[in-house]
Amino acid sequence: MSKISLETLLTPKSIAVVGASPKAGTVGNEAILNLQKGGYKGDLFFVNPRYDELFENVCFDNLHSLPKKPEHVIFAVNDTRLESVFDELIQLEIKACTIFSALILKDDSSPGLKNRIAKKASLNQISVMGANTMGVYNIENNTLIGGFDTRAHPKGGNVALISQSGAGMSGIVDCEERIKFNFTVSTGYELTTSMEDYLDYAIDLPGTKVIGLFLETVRKPEYFFGCLERAAKKKIPIIVIKVGKTELSRKMAESHSGAMAGSDRAYDAVFRHYGVLRVDDMDQMAACLIMFSQATLPKHGNLVCLHDSGGERQLLIDLANDLSVPLTEISADTETKLSSLLDPGLPAVNPLDAWGAGGTNAPEVMASCFETLLLDQSAAMGAVVHDRGPSSEIYASYIPYLERGKKLSKKPVFLVSNRQGSGESRLAVELTHKGLPVIDGINQFLTGTKKMFEYRDFQKLFKNRSKLKSKKSLSIDKSFDKKIDERDTYDLLKLYKIPMNEIDFVSSMKDLEKYVGKFPLVMKTANNDIHHKFDVGGVILNIDNFDDLKRAYNEITEKFGERVSISPFIDEDGIEMILGISNDDQFGPLVLIGFGGVYTEVFNEVILLLPPFNLEEVGIALESLPHFEILKGTRGGITVDIESYCKAAVGLSQFAVDYGHTVKELDINPIKVMQKGCVGLDMLLVNKV
């Protein structure tokens, strides 16, 4: 969408509300109140033939009777009237509008109202927000377009929220004052204006520091990739809730959004590549938005925590372990300094329970202990973990701990409680807006901490990510114009430095004589029409003499034809992995890594990666596999050459960039990873010819 189209949609100089109403609670009334609440500075017109005047302004019968053509029309009318007003908008060549309603008519003709409006908007180049939208709050531009009640939104915010769920927007925007927004939008049906358009806009807003994204689907993958790349370059983290993990949820998402929800593993591949931080629910989303918006990104090191309860300290340790949040191992020097501050019997460790006998000096002890923890060289950020008081009060005595620790260490600090409870404390909002964020819920805080560490580490990867040189050639291009056989596949993979077992082809009994003395061997049918040879008896392993070789040849050729492949039988110990390319309907070629061979179905542990990627990135991805420790020789097993497998994956990554669009299916399974090196033992490439 062009910049001009978005400007008239999101920052119009004039607006007409069709269906304006004096009745409290109606969409036509709320739309007016929200514009007034936001301090809208443009020309505002009211259209409703039932009234001569509204809010001490003239109310007009229709769009044609307005004194000037508005840039934007807000529809606050019933769906039975909407199409006729939309036709009026077309006649007047108005190029932007908001539709709150769902465009559903009882006993409608075919195509339905939704499709008719979408087609008319497209033909006439009209930018539509919605339909079925909660609206947009462009707070910094004084433009609150919404048909439903919302809270006051102060200026100076740095958080953008883009939601493909209406409740996904209002459930955070209207309930969480600790977050100061500069831009929020409910995208609705995205008839003409997509999530990607709004994301692009939010990234360019001067004040945006972090973006929240409630995602059902991606309609424009390449545009989406470009937005994520720009956000990463500008160091704007994107926190995402992606629905559609389960089959039922995916079907519901597709029904709601009108577009394919896509493979969840494929989305994870995209998020991993661009450093998008995925969370599970709205509480985690809100906590992350607060933490990223109000604190600096942590530098080297891990988390330190100050407690006033031994039991709750242990709870945090357990939860941090479950979430893989690293806690700082403090230095001997820090231990010594803490020991001099603590009451007898309190261990100088992190997390630290510093509350001893209490007394008048207790606040000074707590503040000094927090400072000492933060000044440890391995501390990246710190939290004061204290429960709220009666009626959810936040005690003002906690504030000096935070202020002193932050000022002295220059590191991000947080005040964390186990629960908020049913009460309220304005101090939570005030402290957060002063850069001392208050987070309720240990799980939420630890999730936010993990995401902050992940984004810190991603930025290092992103900075070091280098462009890989293409190995594309005319000869390879031509090979994809025909059906590819095993020899073609072998040659292609070899070009990309993917180690494969040697392969030779024979088509007569006489050709077998050259293999005398080269045992053990593996024989496979070379029939290109058989993709999974082992499943149909087209593979014979560990042939260790010439008589068995001839018998194997007769057995395979009788079933599948005279041409066979012969390779050395790799008897060396190792762990079977898999490499492959999966062509996703939305995102194109993705590289598959994980445990292969017999482990494929036993563990079902594979990860998809968006190419291209480097050695460090694939190594980090491998470490996230639940059974990764097997590769490091646990329980008496051998330690294998993980780096050789990672290098092969990087090679396949470049192949996917160059030729993935022509590949329907590619599997190297198994690829045996040994104590030194790795080798692909079987391969299948099916191109799109």
XYZ file of C-alpha atoms in Angstrom:
689
model
C 0.000 0.000 0.000
C 1.292 3.469 -0.861
C 2.303 5.983 1.791
C -0.482 8.346 0.641
C -3.106 5.599 1.057
C -1.950 4.874 4.594
C -1.845 8.556 5.505
C -5.487 9.106 4.524
C -6.434 5.935 6.388
C -4.441 6.534 9.586
C -3.865 10.301 9.754
C -6.729 11.859 7.761
C -7.104 15.645 7.688
C -10.894 15.316 7.649
C -13.357 12.637 8.778
C -17.066 12.029 8.270
C -18.934 9.774 10.723
C -21.843 8.176 8.861
C -24.418 7.039 11.390
C -23.370 9.614 14.000
C -25.615 9.357 17.043
C -26.337 11.084 20.358
C -27.286 7.757 21.976
C -24.741 6.634 24.564
C -23.151 3.250 23.925
C -23.886 3.161 20.183
C -21.061 2.842 17.664
C -22.082 6.171 16.132
C -21.727 7.852 19.516
C -18.523 6.127 20.647
C -16.824 7.002 17.349
C -17.400 10.695 18.030
C -16.367 10.481 21.691
C -13.135 8.699 20.819
C -12.172 11.305 18.238
C -12.831 14.017 20.804
C -10.989 12.079 23.517
C -7.943 11.793 21.262
C -7.971 15.512 20.497
C -8.601 15.117 16.765
C -7.543 18.353 15.057
C -8.967 17.912 11.562
C -12.380 18.710 10.126
C -15.091 16.451 11.585
C -18.489 15.965 9.921
C -21.555 14.125 11.207
C -23.899 12.325 8.811
C -27.329 11.074 9.866
C -30.632 12.142 8.232
C -32.433 11.746 11.592
C -30.736 14.754 13.172
C -30.195 18.389 12.255
C -27.563 18.937 14.888
C -25.202 16.807 17.007
C -22.747 17.997 19.668
C -23.484 21.596 18.661
C -22.495 20.857 15.065
C -24.570 20.580 11.901
C -25.574 17.016 11.057
C -25.878 16.278 7.342
C -28.258 13.952 5.479
C -25.619 12.194 3.362
C -22.066 12.434 2.101
C -23.089 14.433 -0.975
C -24.423 17.246 1.205
C -21.156 17.839 3.083
C -19.488 21.233 2.524
C -16.223 19.517 1.548
C -15.124 16.011 0.640
C -13.694 14.197 3.679
C -10.515 12.156 3.378
C -11.887 9.360 5.549
C -15.351 7.977 6.264
C -16.225 6.045 9.431
C -19.152 3.671 8.870
C -21.389 3.446 11.941
C -24.438 2.121 10.104
C -26.187 -1.230 9.925
C -24.953 -3.666 7.264
C -28.316 -3.349 5.495
C -27.456 0.295 4.685
C -23.706 0.057 4.346
C -23.409 -0.858 0.661
C -25.506 2.068 -0.541
C -23.374 4.482 1.502
C -20.227 2.786 0.208
C -21.447 3.406 -3.338
C -21.851 7.074 -2.421
C -18.266 7.083 -1.180
C -17.160 5.700 -4.558
C -19.072 8.390 -6.432
C -17.354 11.103 -4.414
C -13.919 9.446 -4.935
C -13.224 9.251 -1.200
C -10.252 6.946 -0.782
C -10.280 5.768 2.846
C -12.810 4.375 5.294
C -13.293 2.329 8.473
C -15.885 -0.456 8.689
C -16.581 -1.810 12.186
C -19.340 -4.254 11.198
C -18.884 -7.848 10.033
C -20.636 -7.352 6.625
C -23.066 -10.214 7.166
C -26.625 -10.038 5.844
C -29.409 -12.503 6.403
C -30.577 -14.043 3.099
C -27.796 -12.216 1.246
C -27.233 -12.705 -2.478
C -24.069 -14.255 -3.911
C -21.362 -13.067 -3.777
C -21.954 -11.880 -0.218
C -21.686 -8.333 1.070
C -18.124 -8.839 2.331
C -16.906 -9.933 -1.106
C -18.841 -7.192 -2.872
C -17.345 -4.464 -0.693
C -13.852 -5.943 -1.060
C -14.167 -5.999 -4.862
C -15.517 -2.440 -5.043
C -12.760 -1.183 -2.752
C -10.092 -2.863 -4.852
C -11.466 -1.610 -8.184
C -11.714 1.957 -6.874
C -8.426 1.943 -4.906
C -10.126 2.603 -1.582
C -8.157 1.840 1.587
C -10.389 0.024 4.050
C -9.670 -0.499 7.716
C -11.519 -3.697 8.589
C -14.187 -4.734 8.130
C -14.937 -6.314 11.528
C -12.389 -4.053 13.200
C -12.181 -2.384 16.612
C -10.454 0.536 14.887
C -7.114 2.301 15.159
C -5.678 4.548 17.864
C -2.995 6.691 16.236
C -2.269 8.401 19.507
C 0.667 10.581 18.544
C -1.382 11.944 15.633
C -4.484 12.649 17.774
C -6.575 10.211 15.741
C -8.575 7.685 17.756
C -10.873 5.894 15.309
C -12.887 3.398 17.336
C -16.495 2.410 17.748
C -16.165 1.154 21.307
C -15.297 2.579 24.721
C -11.619 2.989 25.498
C -9.516 4.564 28.236
C -7.586 7.819 27.963
C -4.351 7.411 26.017
C -1.631 9.884 27.022
C 0.924 10.956 24.462
C 4.592 10.027 24.626
C 4.066 6.293 24.221
C 6.563 3.957 22.567
C 4.592 0.722 22.125
C 2.705 -0.278 18.967
C 0.170 -3.122 18.999
C -1.174 -4.738 15.840
C -3.839 -7.372 16.354
C -5.749 -9.642 14.001
C -8.120 -10.182 16.929
C -10.303 -7.312 18.127
C -10.251 -8.563 21.710
C -6.526 -9.166 21.310
C -6.188 -5.410 20.967
C -8.691 -4.168 23.547
C -7.739 -6.888 26.059
C -4.359 -5.204 26.512
C -4.866 -1.625 25.342
C -7.839 -0.873 27.579
C -6.721 -2.878 30.623
C -3.052 -2.052 31.063
C -2.121 1.533 31.890
C 1.493 0.596 32.541
C 1.918 0.379 28.764
C 1.999 3.697 26.943
C 0.991 3.171 23.322
C 1.770 5.325 20.331
C -0.228 3.224 17.844
C -2.691 0.336 18.083
C -4.904 -1.250 15.449
C -7.350 -4.113 15.093
C -6.888 -5.231 11.481
C -10.194 -7.088 11.075
C -10.820 -8.777 7.720
C -7.989 -6.854 6.037
C -10.105 -6.293 2.919
C -7.487 -3.999 1.386
C -5.110 -3.026 4.177
C -3.165 -5.884 5.699
C -1.365 -6.555 8.928
C 1.889 -6.059 6.999
C 0.845 -2.509 5.995
C 0.201 -1.549 9.617
C 3.432 -3.203 10.768
C 5.395 -1.290 8.139
C 3.797 1.952 9.343
C 4.454 1.244 13.032
C 8.133 0.484 12.433
C 8.586 3.931 10.878
C 6.862 5.858 13.672
C 9.597 7.898 15.420
C 8.728 6.800 18.957
C 8.275 3.063 18.429
C 10.510 1.054 20.770
C 8.686 -2.301 20.786
C 5.808 -3.841 18.802
C 3.204 -6.370 19.921
C 1.614 -8.588 17.284
C -1.444 -10.825 17.757
C -1.170 -12.997 14.681
C -3.578 -15.392 13.006
C -2.030 -15.460 9.551
C 0.376 -13.785 7.136
C -1.133 -12.753 3.813
C 1.962 -11.208 2.200
C 5.023 -13.259 3.186
C 7.688 -11.299 1.284
C 6.331 -7.997 2.595
C 6.243 -9.521 6.096
C 9.878 -10.634 5.792
C 10.855 -7.123 4.724
C 9.112 -5.601 7.742
C 10.804 -8.022 10.132
C 14.192 -7.322 8.554
C 13.712 -3.565 8.968
C 12.592 -3.974 12.579
C 15.678 -6.055 13.328
C 17.948 -3.443 11.738
C 16.293 -0.693 13.793
C 16.542 -2.887 16.928
C 12.785 -2.818 17.465
C 11.775 -6.117 19.113
C 8.496 -7.690 17.999
C 6.551 -9.714 20.582
C 4.095 -12.123 18.952
C 1.201 -14.317 19.978
C 0.641 -16.743 17.096
C -2.564 -18.743 17.318
C -3.165 -21.923 15.347
C -0.821 -24.415 17.017
C -3.434 -27.160 17.146
C -5.538 -28.416 14.256
C -8.747 -27.063 15.810
C -7.196 -23.670 16.584
C -5.775 -23.505 13.041
C -9.201 -24.173 11.531
C -10.755 -21.505 13.752
C -8.038 -19.031 12.785
C -8.594 -19.708 9.089
C -12.341 -19.284 9.534
C -11.874 -16.015 11.441
C -9.203 -14.458 9.234
C -10.343 -15.859 5.901
C -6.788 -16.958 5.089
C -4.592 -19.989 5.650
C -3.126 -20.163 9.154
C -0.109 -22.170 7.984
C 2.308 -24.598 9.621
C 3.252 -23.683 13.178
C 6.794 -24.997 12.701
C 7.143 -22.807 9.618
C 6.125 -19.739 11.625
C 8.686 -20.643 14.272
C 11.321 -20.780 11.510
C 10.433 -17.260 10.400
C 10.358 -15.943 13.970
C 13.726 -17.515 14.769
C 15.338 -16.047 11.636
C 14.227 -12.485 12.320
C 14.412 -12.495 16.119
C 10.652 -12.285 16.641
C 9.866 -13.206 20.251
C 6.962 -15.629 20.610
C 4.873 -15.729 23.803
C 1.980 -17.944 24.815
C -0.700 -15.626 26.171
C -1.855 -12.074 26.838
C -0.258 -11.858 30.292
C 3.132 -12.734 28.837
C 2.584 -10.283 25.996
C 1.737 -7.450 28.391
C 4.712 -8.203 30.650
C 7.103 -8.232 27.689
C 5.722 -4.968 26.298
C 6.166 -3.307 29.699
C 9.696 -4.636 30.134
C 10.969 -3.820 26.651
C 9.356 -0.389 26.575
C 10.547 0.807 29.962
C 14.003 -0.738 30.285
C 17.213 -0.792 28.295
C 18.221 -4.061 26.675
C 20.453 -6.045 29.072
C 24.087 -6.470 28.170
C 26.384 -9.371 29.018
C 25.361 -11.566 31.940
C 22.299 -13.033 33.614
C 19.632 -12.275 36.224
C 20.090 -11.309 39.884
C 17.178 -11.167 42.338
C 16.637 -9.744 45.811
C 13.992 -11.444 48.016
C 12.540 -11.043 51.478
C 11.369 -14.680 51.623
C 13.398 -17.875 51.503
C 10.478 -19.947 50.238
C 9.620 -17.575 47.430
C 13.293 -17.426 46.470
C 13.233 -21.202 46.040
C 10.063 -20.901 43.979
C 11.768 -18.460 41.614
C 14.771 -20.784 41.284
C 12.489 -23.672 40.294
C 10.514 -21.578 37.809
C 13.678 -20.109 36.292
C 14.978 -23.640 35.768
C 11.718 -24.706 34.091
C 11.860 -21.719 31.740
C 15.635 -21.981 31.121
C 16.242 -18.474 32.474
C 19.914 -18.223 33.529
C 20.617 -16.895 37.022
C 23.922 -15.168 37.722
C 26.629 -17.131 39.489
C 28.072 -14.317 41.575
C 31.823 -13.889 42.058
C 33.764 -14.599 45.250
C 34.244 -10.851 45.677
C 30.467 -10.276 45.517
C 29.927 -13.075 48.050
C 32.370 -11.434 50.450
C 30.672 -8.033 50.146
C 27.222 -9.554 50.674
C 28.386 -11.551 53.700
C 29.497 -8.325 55.367
C 25.982 -6.876 54.903
C 23.796 -9.873 55.792
C 22.587 -11.021 59.172
C 24.268 -14.186 60.483
C 22.886 -17.371 58.955
C 21.810 -15.850 55.644
C 23.819 -17.321 52.722
C 25.434 -14.883 50.281
C 24.016 -16.351 47.071
C 21.919 -15.350 44.093
C 18.932 -15.219 44.267
C 19.419 -13.550 47.630
C 17.090 -13.601 50.639
C 18.454 -10.564 52.481
C 15.679 -10.155 55.053
C 17.013 -11.208 58.405
C 15.943 -9.932 61.800
C 14.528 -6.729 60.326
C 14.950 -3.599 62.410
C 15.456 0.046 61.544
C 18.498 -0.681 59.398
C 16.761 -3.308 57.258
C 15.891 -1.003 54.307
C 19.499 0.149 54.044
C 20.720 -3.465 54.128
C 18.270 -4.464 51.384
C 19.222 -1.531 49.152
C 22.965 -2.153 49.649
C 22.558 -5.861 48.887
C 20.686 -5.093 45.667
C 23.412 -2.668 44.601
C 26.074 -5.294 45.304
C 24.256 -7.937 43.270
C 23.857 -5.597 40.311
C 27.507 -4.569 40.358
C 28.634 -8.157 39.876
C 30.295 -8.415 36.457
C 28.040 -11.331 35.474
C 24.804 -9.490 36.310
C 22.846 -8.148 33.324
C 19.630 -7.080 35.066
C 18.041 -7.231 38.491
C 14.690 -7.688 40.195
C 13.403 -6.864 43.635
C 10.925 -9.691 44.238
C 8.564 -8.590 47.021
C 4.873 -9.336 47.401
C 2.301 -6.566 47.353
C 0.740 -5.455 50.620
C -2.901 -5.218 51.754
C -5.306 -4.299 48.924
C -2.433 -4.901 46.494
C -0.515 -1.902 47.819
C 3.053 -1.359 46.663
C 5.170 -0.167 49.577
C 7.033 3.055 48.841
C 9.973 1.741 50.874
C 10.879 -0.522 47.919
C 11.542 2.425 45.643
C 15.023 3.334 46.981
C 16.228 -0.231 46.328
C 15.354 0.176 42.662
C 16.525 3.765 42.255
C 19.893 3.213 43.912
C 20.546 -0.049 42.080
C 19.691 1.407 38.675
C 21.645 4.630 39.193
C 24.807 2.902 40.380
C 24.850 -0.040 37.954
C 23.217 1.531 34.863
C 21.431 -1.817 34.423
C 17.689 -2.494 34.001
C 15.809 -3.168 37.233
C 12.274 -4.381 37.987
C 9.912 -4.629 40.935
C 8.211 -8.030 40.821
C 5.397 -9.519 42.890
C 4.071 -13.053 42.821
C 0.523 -11.781 42.247
C -1.348 -8.500 41.908
C -4.484 -9.652 43.708
C -7.865 -7.945 43.448
C -6.730 -4.493 44.589
C -4.971 -1.674 42.768
C -2.010 0.586 43.369
C -1.474 3.677 41.208
C 2.146 3.488 42.235
C 2.541 0.514 39.870
C 1.662 2.737 36.909
C 3.674 5.715 38.132
C 6.833 3.715 38.829
C 6.627 1.930 35.500
C 6.334 5.220 33.617
C 9.416 6.454 35.500
C 11.477 3.578 34.147
C 11.126 1.309 37.189
C 8.742 -1.303 35.749
C 6.399 -3.162 38.072
C 5.593 -6.718 36.911
C 3.004 -8.994 38.528
C 3.561 -12.747 38.311
C 6.894 -14.563 38.526
C 6.206 -16.595 35.382
C 5.383 -13.440 33.427
C 8.523 -11.704 34.648
C 10.766 -14.672 33.911
C 9.250 -15.033 30.452
C 9.994 -11.369 29.805
C 13.528 -11.823 31.117
C 14.091 -14.798 28.832
C 12.826 -12.811 25.846
C 15.101 -9.884 26.691
C 18.091 -12.230 26.795
C 16.981 -13.886 23.555
C 16.725 -10.556 21.768
C 20.089 -9.429 23.101
C 21.669 -12.614 21.770
C 19.764 -12.386 18.458
C 21.107 -8.906 17.814
C 24.647 -10.288 18.063
C 23.764 -13.033 15.565
C 22.007 -10.588 13.271
C 24.981 -8.241 13.281
C 27.303 -11.094 12.316
C 24.998 -12.621 9.695
C 26.811 -12.493 6.367
C 25.513 -12.827 2.857
C 26.285 -16.233 1.378
C 27.549 -16.350 -2.190
C 25.304 -18.069 -4.689
C 26.519 -21.178 -6.484
C 23.808 -20.980 -9.127
C 24.885 -22.003 -12.611
C 23.263 -22.444 -15.995
C 24.018 -26.166 -16.041
C 22.238 -26.698 -12.733
C 19.339 -24.530 -13.856
C 18.881 -26.792 -16.847
C 18.955 -29.915 -14.688
C 15.783 -28.725 -12.973
C 13.992 -28.718 -16.313
C 13.853 -32.494 -16.195
C 13.159 -35.175 -13.636
C 16.209 -35.433 -11.375
C 17.769 -38.826 -10.684
C 20.048 -39.942 -7.871
C 23.221 -39.042 -9.783
C 21.977 -35.484 -10.394
C 21.107 -35.148 -6.714
C 24.518 -36.420 -5.626
C 26.307 -33.949 -7.896
C 24.162 -31.042 -6.712
C 24.733 -31.759 -3.034
C 28.458 -32.230 -3.581
C 28.627 -28.786 -5.198
C 27.214 -27.304 -1.990
C 29.755 -29.197 0.154
C 27.210 -31.533 1.660
C 29.102 -34.791 2.350
C 27.350 -37.753 0.757
C 28.275 -41.414 0.562
C 29.953 -42.275 -2.732
C 27.589 -43.640 -5.341
C 27.992 -45.582 -8.571
C 25.454 -47.039 -11.005
C 25.422 -50.361 -12.810
C 22.942 -51.940 -15.184
C 24.380 -55.411 -15.821
C 25.754 -58.400 -13.925
C 29.112 -57.934 -15.638
C 29.497 -54.445 -14.125
C 29.516 -55.993 -10.654
C 33.003 -57.462 -11.104
C 34.730 -54.149 -10.408
C 33.460 -54.240 -6.808
C 35.380 -57.373 -5.852
C 37.513 -56.513 -2.819
C 35.518 -53.379 -2.010
C 33.108 -54.879 0.494
C 30.974 -54.222 2.488
C 28.518 -52.516 0.109
C 24.954 -51.225 -0.123
C 22.774 -51.803 -3.185
C 19.623 -49.870 -4.025
C 17.255 -49.775 -6.938
C 17.868 -46.769 -9.192
C 14.274 -46.711 -10.404
C 13.362 -42.997 -10.322
C 9.698 -43.760 -9.817
C 10.340 -45.290 -6.399
C 10.938 -42.591 -3.815
C 11.093 -44.514 -0.552
C 13.160 -47.515 -1.624
C 13.736 -49.088 1.770
C 9.994 -49.363 2.433
C 9.431 -51.584 -0.636
C 12.504 -53.796 -0.287
C 14.588 -51.837 -2.770
C 17.639 -51.608 -0.471
C 20.036 -54.371 0.665
C 22.639 -53.484 3.298
C 26.026 -54.842 4.381
C 26.804 -56.993 1.345
C 30.170 -58.535 2.228
C 31.000 -60.943 -0.628
C 30.612 -61.286 -4.398
C 28.010 -64.085 -4.302
C 25.759 -61.984 -2.054
C 26.321 -59.046 -4.378
C 25.047 -61.042 -7.364
C 22.078 -62.354 -5.389
C 21.211 -58.816 -4.306
C 21.403 -57.632 -7.903
C 19.063 -60.379 -9.118
C 16.600 -59.752 -6.296
C 16.381 -56.000 -6.847
C 16.396 -56.003 -10.664
C 13.650 -58.623 -10.864
C 11.376 -56.335 -8.875
C 12.370 -52.855 -9.975
C 14.395 -52.925 -13.223
C 18.007 -53.515 -14.180
C 19.607 -50.225 -13.031
C 20.927 -50.142 -9.453
C 23.171 -47.919 -7.346
C 26.079 -49.216 -5.271
C 27.752 -47.443 -2.354
C 30.159 -48.327 0.448
C 28.437 -49.593 3.597
C 29.348 -47.152 6.394
C 29.883 -49.259 9.485
C 31.389 -46.583 11.733
C 29.512 -45.699 14.931
C 27.540 -42.477 14.851
C 24.177 -40.842 15.397
C 21.657 -40.674 12.604
C 20.333 -37.187 11.834
C 18.213 -35.726 9.056
C 18.594 -32.787 6.699
C 15.942 -31.707 4.271
C 14.052 -28.982 2.491
C 10.357 -28.482 3.102
C 8.501 -26.158 0.747
C 5.942 -24.292 2.823
C 2.853 -22.963 1.039
C 3.258 -19.553 2.671
C 6.964 -19.078 3.271
C 8.631 -21.155 0.561
C 11.682 -23.385 1.090
C 12.652 -24.114 4.688
C 15.562 -26.275 5.848
C 14.735 -29.156 8.184
C 17.240 -30.285 10.826
C 16.946 -32.837 13.610
C 17.253 -36.469 14.597
C 16.840 -38.873 11.686
C 16.927 -42.550 10.846
C 15.260 -44.609 13.566
C 15.044 -41.472 15.735
C 12.764 -39.678 13.263
C 9.576 -41.311 14.476
C 10.753 -42.115 18.008
C 11.685 -38.519 18.975
C 9.847 -36.514 16.309
C 12.356 -33.770 17.019
C 12.922 -31.572 14.008
C 13.277 -27.830 13.570
C 12.627 -25.761 10.473
C 14.996 -22.900 9.665
C 14.468 -20.088 7.179
C 17.481 -19.877 4.865
C 20.051 -18.510 4.605
C 21.667 -19.045 7.998
C 25.201 -19.406 9.304
C 27.078 -21.953 11.387
C 26.345 -20.269 14.707
C 22.622 -20.038 14.022
C 22.164 -23.696 13.176
C 24.253 -24.657 16.212
C 21.979 -22.658 18.530
C 18.911 -24.182 16.898
C 20.284 -27.710 17.441
C 20.850 -26.995 21.120
C 17.127 -26.337 21.521
C 16.288 -29.949 20.641
C 15.124 -31.769 23.811
C 17.516 -34.683 23.237
C 20.487 -32.572 22.112
C 22.690 -34.001 24.873
C 22.761 -37.332 22.997
C 25.066 -35.680 20.475
C 27.501 -34.840 23.281
C 27.910 -38.445 24.427
C 25.627 -38.740 27.439
C 25.303 -42.060 29.298
C 28.390 -43.599 27.763
C 27.514 -42.732 24.171
C 30.020 -41.349 21.690
C 30.587 -37.633 21.242
C 29.951 -36.778 17.614
C 31.197 -34.047 15.311
C 28.304 -31.596 15.612
C 30.143 -28.907 13.663
C 30.401 -31.102 10.552
C 26.621 -31.572 10.583
C 26.114 -27.829 11.039
C 28.365 -27.128 8.054
C 26.298 -29.519 5.951
C 23.135 -27.712 7.080
C 24.641 -24.356 6.066
C 25.434 -25.831 2.646
C 21.846 -27.017 2.277
C 20.713 -23.565 3.400
C 22.511 -22.010 0.443
C 21.118 -24.676 -1.891
C 17.623 -23.802 -0.606
C 18.214 -20.121 -1.387
C 19.429 -20.881 -4.912
C 17.093 -23.688 -5.932
C 14.584 -24.279 -3.145
C 11.772 -22.768 -5.192
C 12.134 -25.599 -7.713
C 12.203 -28.365 -5.084
C 9.081 -30.210 -4.030
C 10.823 -32.476 -1.543
C 14.421 -33.068 -0.436
C 15.486 -35.500 2.288
C 18.956 -36.588 3.338
C 17.939 -39.273 5.822
C 19.869 -40.546 7.526
C 22.956 -38.392 7.589
C 25.293 -40.200 9.973
C 27.230 -37.911 12.314
C 30.372 -39.635 13.543
C 33.220 -38.806 15.891
C 34.881 -37.090 12.964
C 32.778 -35.821 10.112
C 29.366 -36.780 8.818
C 28.021 -38.429 5.684
C 24.609 -38.619 4.046
C 23.591 -42.249 3.508
C 20.374 -41.803 1.577
C 18.789 -38.973 -0.364
C 15.610 -38.124 -2.139
C 15.033 -35.074 -4.291
C 11.760 -34.507 -6.083
C 11.624 -31.366 -8.209
C 8.494 -29.606 -9.375
C 8.727 -30.749 -13.004
